[in-house]
Tab-separated table of C-alpha atoms in Angstrom:
chain	number	residue	atom	x	y	z
A	12	ASP	CA	0.000	0.000	0.000
A	13	ALA	CA	2.652	2.427	-1.173
A	14	LYS	CA	1.563	5.969	-0.510
A	15	THR	CA	4.442	7.588	-2.338
A	16	THR	CA	6.174	7.069	-5.653
A	17	GLN	CA	9.759	8.087	-6.205
A	18	PRO	CA	12.158	7.435	-9.075
A	19	PRO	CA	14.568	4.664	-8.103
A	20	SER	CA	17.672	6.649	-8.989
A	21	MET	CA	18.900	10.071	-10.066
A	22	ASP	CA	22.218	11.718	-10.836
A	23	CYS	CA	23.242	15.261	-10.128
A	24	ALA	CA	26.379	17.239	-10.883
A	25	GLU	CA	28.316	18.557	-7.916
A	26	GLY	CA	27.446	22.177	-7.182
A	27	ARG	CA	24.144	22.028	-9.026
A	28	ALA	CA	20.710	21.856	-7.459
A	29	ALA	CA	19.311	18.397	-6.902
A	30	ASN	CA	15.548	18.213	-7.350
A	31	LEU	CA	14.029	15.014	-6.037
A	32	PRO	CA	10.380	14.423	-6.935
A	33	CYS	CA	7.781	12.521	-4.980
A	34	ASN	CA	4.264	11.647	-5.990
A	35	HIS	CA	1.646	11.242	-3.273
A	36	SER	CA	-1.584	11.547	-5.201
A	37	THR	CA	-3.713	9.882	-2.496
A	38	ILE	CA	-2.528	12.093	0.340
A	39	SER	CA	-5.245	13.112	2.762
A	40	GLY	CA	-5.733	16.457	4.426
A	41	ASN	CA	-4.113	15.546	7.726
A	42	GLU	CA	-1.047	13.834	6.287
A	43	TYR	CA	2.333	15.478	6.378
A	44	VAL	CA	5.132	14.970	3.889
A	45	TYR	CA	8.480	13.987	5.417
A	46	TRP	CA	11.879	13.571	3.833
A	47	TYR	CA	14.768	11.548	5.183
A	48	ARG	CA	17.999	10.391	3.687
A	49	GLN	CA	20.297	7.486	4.406
A	50	ILE	CA	23.948	7.624	3.593
A	51	HIS	CA	25.493	4.217	3.017
A	52	SER	CA	25.577	2.064	6.171
A	53	GLN	CA	24.421	4.893	8.406
A	54	GLY	CA	21.121	5.498	10.153
A	55	PRO	CA	18.518	7.613	8.340
A	56	GLN	CA	18.732	11.348	8.797
A	57	TYR	CA	15.691	13.587	9.065
A	58	ILE	CA	15.744	16.408	6.513
A	59	ILE	CA	12.485	18.316	6.482
A	60	HIS	CA	8.713	17.997	6.632
A	61	GLY	CA	5.661	20.032	5.681
A	62	LEU	CA	1.897	20.030	5.402
A	63	LYS	CA	0.993	22.392	2.567
A	64	ASN	CA	3.298	25.378	2.692
A	65	ASN	CA	6.767	25.327	1.238
A	66	GLU	CA	9.444	24.830	3.856
A	67	THR	CA	13.137	25.610	3.999
A	68	ASN	CA	15.841	24.803	6.494
A	69	GLU	CA	19.606	24.709	6.480
A	70	MET	CA	19.661	21.422	4.617
A	71	ALA	CA	17.001	21.697	1.953
A	72	SER	CA	13.772	23.166	0.648
A	73	LEU	CA	10.480	21.338	0.326
A	74	ILE	CA	8.080	22.435	-2.369
A	75	ILE	CA	4.559	21.015	-2.137
A	76	THR	CA	2.144	21.537	-5.014
A	77	GLU	CA	-1.067	23.383	-4.330
A	78	ASP	CA	-3.153	20.223	-4.670
A	79	ARG	CA	-0.614	18.444	-2.398
A	80	LYS	CA	-0.418	15.492	-4.759
A	81	SER	CA	3.303	15.833	-5.268
A	82	SER	CA	6.340	17.461	-3.752
A	83	THR	CA	9.972	18.168	-4.553
A	84	LEU	CA	12.939	18.147	-2.249
A	85	ILE	CA	15.592	20.595	-3.353
A	86	LEU	CA	19.223	20.436	-2.305
A	87	PRO	CA	20.410	23.824	-3.585
A	88	HIS	CA	24.101	23.055	-4.067
A	89	ALA	CA	24.674	19.324	-4.048
A	90	THR	CA	27.982	17.992	-2.802
A	91	LEU	CA	29.493	14.529	-3.031
A	92	ARG	CA	28.446	13.986	0.591
A	93	ASP	CA	24.807	14.308	-0.453
A	94	THR	CA	25.038	10.971	-2.253
A	95	ALA	CA	22.439	8.880	-0.420
A	96	VAL	CA	19.042	7.231	-0.621
A	97	TYR	CA	16.298	9.812	-0.123
A	98	TYR	CA	12.954	8.760	1.294
A	99	CYS	CA	9.681	10.611	0.864
A	100	ILE	CA	7.055	9.594	3.419
A	101	VAL	CA	3.512	10.704	4.088
A	102	ARG	CA	2.130	10.250	7.537
A	103	VAL	CA	-0.809	11.355	9.609
A	104	GLU	CA	0.232	13.645	12.438
A	105	GLY	CA	0.631	11.686	15.620
A	106	ASN	CA	0.945	8.330	13.855
A	107	ASN	CA	4.148	6.782	15.102
A	108	ASP	CA	4.578	4.286	12.293
A	109	MET	CA	6.809	6.021	9.767
A	110	ARG	CA	6.755	3.813	6.649
A	111	PHE	CA	9.974	3.962	4.642
A	112	GLY	CA	9.717	2.797	1.040
A	113	ALA	CA	12.500	2.153	-1.450
A	114	GLY	CA	13.416	5.817	-1.890
A	115	THR	CA	15.522	7.484	-4.577
A	116	ARG	CA	19.210	6.766	-4.786
A	117	LEU	CA	20.843	10.121	-5.553
A	118	THR	CA	24.372	10.041	-6.874
A	119	VAL	CA	26.221	13.340	-6.941
A	120	LYS	CA	28.988	13.268	-9.506
A	121	PRO	CA	32.071	15.490	-9.698
B	4	ASP	CA	25.283	14.602	16.430
B	5	ALA	CA	22.358	13.638	18.611
B	6	GLY	CA	23.191	11.668	21.734
B	7	ILE	CA	21.941	8.273	20.679
B	8	THR	CA	24.047	5.162	21.036
B	9	GLN	CA	23.309	1.603	20.034
B	10	SER	CA	25.083	-1.399	21.473
B	11	PRO	CA	26.446	-3.710	20.375
B	12	ARG	CA	27.234	-2.483	16.866
B	13	HIS	CA	27.783	-5.993	15.570
B	14	LYS	CA	26.696	-9.350	16.923
B	15	VAL	CA	26.700	-12.922	15.709
B	16	THR	CA	24.512	-15.323	17.623
B	17	GLU	CA	23.186	-18.833	17.270
B	18	THR	CA	19.636	-19.795	16.453
B	19	GLY	CA	17.531	-20.206	19.569
B	20	THR	CA	19.567	-17.972	21.831
B	21	PRO	CA	18.173	-14.804	23.419
B	22	VAL	CA	19.613	-11.495	22.275
B	23	THR	CA	19.170	-8.007	23.694
B	24	LEU	CA	20.021	-4.835	21.842
B	25	ARG	CA	20.315	-1.563	23.687
B	26	CYS	CA	19.506	1.967	22.635
B	27	HIS	CA	20.683	4.766	24.883
B	28	GLN	CA	19.860	8.464	24.488
B	29	THR	CA	21.050	11.549	26.283
B	30	GLU	CA	18.433	13.885	24.731
B	31	ASN	CA	15.596	13.152	27.160
B	32	HIS	CA	13.245	12.542	24.232
B	33	ARG	CA	9.945	10.940	25.106
B	34	TYR	CA	9.639	8.704	22.050
B	35	MET	CA	11.982	5.888	21.117
B	36	TYR	CA	11.683	3.444	18.218
B	37	TRP	CA	13.198	0.208	16.974
B	38	TYR	CA	13.381	-0.497	13.239
B	39	ARG	CA	14.856	-3.274	11.182
B	40	GLN	CA	16.213	-2.833	7.672
B	41	ASP	CA	16.389	-5.616	5.132
B	42	PRO	CA	17.100	-5.602	1.402
B	43	GLY	CA	13.861	-5.323	-0.521
B	44	HIS	CA	11.849	-4.276	2.525
B	45	GLY	CA	13.311	-0.963	3.533
B	46	LEU	CA	12.974	0.155	7.129
B	47	ARG	CA	10.140	-1.380	9.137
B	48	LEU	CA	8.990	-0.422	12.599
B	49	ILE	CA	9.228	-3.173	15.217
B	50	HIS	CA	8.148	-1.468	18.454
B	51	TYR	CA	8.114	1.991	19.863
B	52	SER	CA	7.837	3.626	23.260
B	53	TYR	CA	6.081	6.842	24.222
B	54	GLY	CA	7.320	6.941	27.795
B	55	VAL	CA	8.728	4.884	30.628
B	56	LYS	CA	6.956	1.520	30.658
B	57	ASP	CA	4.730	2.652	27.740
B	58	THR	CA	5.304	0.701	24.557
B	59	ASP	CA	3.370	-0.336	21.484
B	60	LYS	CA	3.774	-2.663	18.542
B	61	GLY	CA	4.833	-1.692	15.074
B	62	GLU	CA	4.513	-3.354	11.713
B	63	VAL	CA	6.793	-6.353	12.402
B	64	SER	CA	6.648	-7.009	16.147
B	65	ASP	CA	6.325	-10.814	16.151
B	66	GLY	CA	9.315	-12.463	17.806
B	67	TYR	CA	10.432	-9.260	19.528
B	68	SER	CA	9.805	-7.698	22.909
B	69	VAL	CA	10.878	-4.346	24.296
B	70	SER	CA	11.304	-2.691	27.628
B	71	ARG	CA	11.805	0.857	28.800
B	72	SER	CA	12.456	1.212	32.493
B	73	LYS	CA	14.268	4.541	32.170
B	74	THR	CA	13.765	7.472	29.811
B	75	GLU	CA	17.217	7.042	28.363
B	76	ASP	CA	17.197	3.318	27.594
B	77	PHE	CA	15.080	1.261	25.211
B	78	LEU	CA	15.870	-2.427	24.976
B	79	LEU	CA	14.940	-4.767	22.140
B	80	THR	CA	14.937	-8.478	22.955
B	81	LEU	CA	14.787	-11.419	20.622
B	82	GLU	CA	13.600	-14.150	22.960
B	83	SER	CA	14.781	-16.974	20.704
B	84	ALA	CA	16.687	-15.704	17.695
B	85	THR	CA	15.898	-17.100	14.251
B	86	SER	CA	17.734	-16.723	10.959
B	87	SER	CA	14.911	-14.519	9.666
B	88	GLN	CA	15.889	-11.972	12.310
B	89	THR	CA	19.273	-11.458	10.712
B	90	SER	CA	19.098	-7.768	9.890
B	91	VAL	CA	20.376	-4.309	10.625
B	92	TYR	CA	18.541	-2.788	13.561
B	93	PHE	CA	18.160	0.953	14.010
B	94	CYS	CA	16.985	2.844	17.030
B	95	ALA	CA	15.440	6.287	16.692
B	96	ILE	CA	14.313	9.001	19.081
B	97	GLY	CA	11.708	11.691	18.710
B	98	THR	CA	9.865	14.380	20.573
B	99	GLY	CA	6.365	13.157	19.811
B	100	GLY	CA	3.385	15.428	19.729
B	101	VAL	CA	1.801	17.119	16.736
B	102	PHE	CA	5.087	17.361	14.930
B	103	SER	CA	6.220	13.953	16.057
B	104	VAL	CA	9.127	12.844	13.977
B	105	GLN	CA	11.723	10.171	14.306
B	106	ALA	CA	14.229	12.952	14.572
B	107	PHE	CA	17.469	11.083	15.086
B	108	PHE	CA	18.610	7.592	14.296
B	109	GLY	CA	21.430	5.590	15.768
B	110	GLN	CA	24.233	4.069	13.742
B	111	GLY	CA	22.658	0.646	13.662
B	112	THR	CA	23.359	-2.835	14.988
B	113	ARG	CA	24.185	-5.546	12.488
B	114	LEU	CA	22.833	-8.820	13.851
B	115	THR	CA	23.610	-12.164	12.247
B	116	VAL	CA	21.802	-15.282	13.430
B	117	VAL	CA	23.556	-18.483	12.365
């Protein structure tokens, strides 16, 4: 019962913006969009989350479409250390079961 | 880095033996979680805790038990390890509430059951 769809892999040139898409066409009104990443062999790392407004923090920006059916995570200046698997997750607020799918494997190339 | 430590980091054990994994935090977060990660399945929630002595089951809780007698420690026990429990286990901590997120993850414990 996958709630999100992400491309399995993407490449990005070092120093360029990495735009990672996520489709969540069945999202409901009380579900948030979360993004995590997992660098090889390490534990996942929380990046950002949002409900309907665009969000930005020191790591990334999250752009959510007006109909909330898709979103994009933007890493403004990708570095080699951003190479990781990126997970897009939708979850009802207060639900403690965060379901991680297959994610997108982003490879940043020099 | 957040103060979350998993121990041991690696363990090999025999089928049928009990195994306990420990997650220790220094952040005083209310919520703690245990996940397992397997190829083809991603990360799956085993159990979580929302306070001392307060725990609940996740997606794949069969064969596992947990205990939380102190805020800082969350233990995962495999009562009788099986080969299907060979996996990488991650602990996470979170603040809970409206913006409850699994904010920080540990470095993982690689468990091999032979």
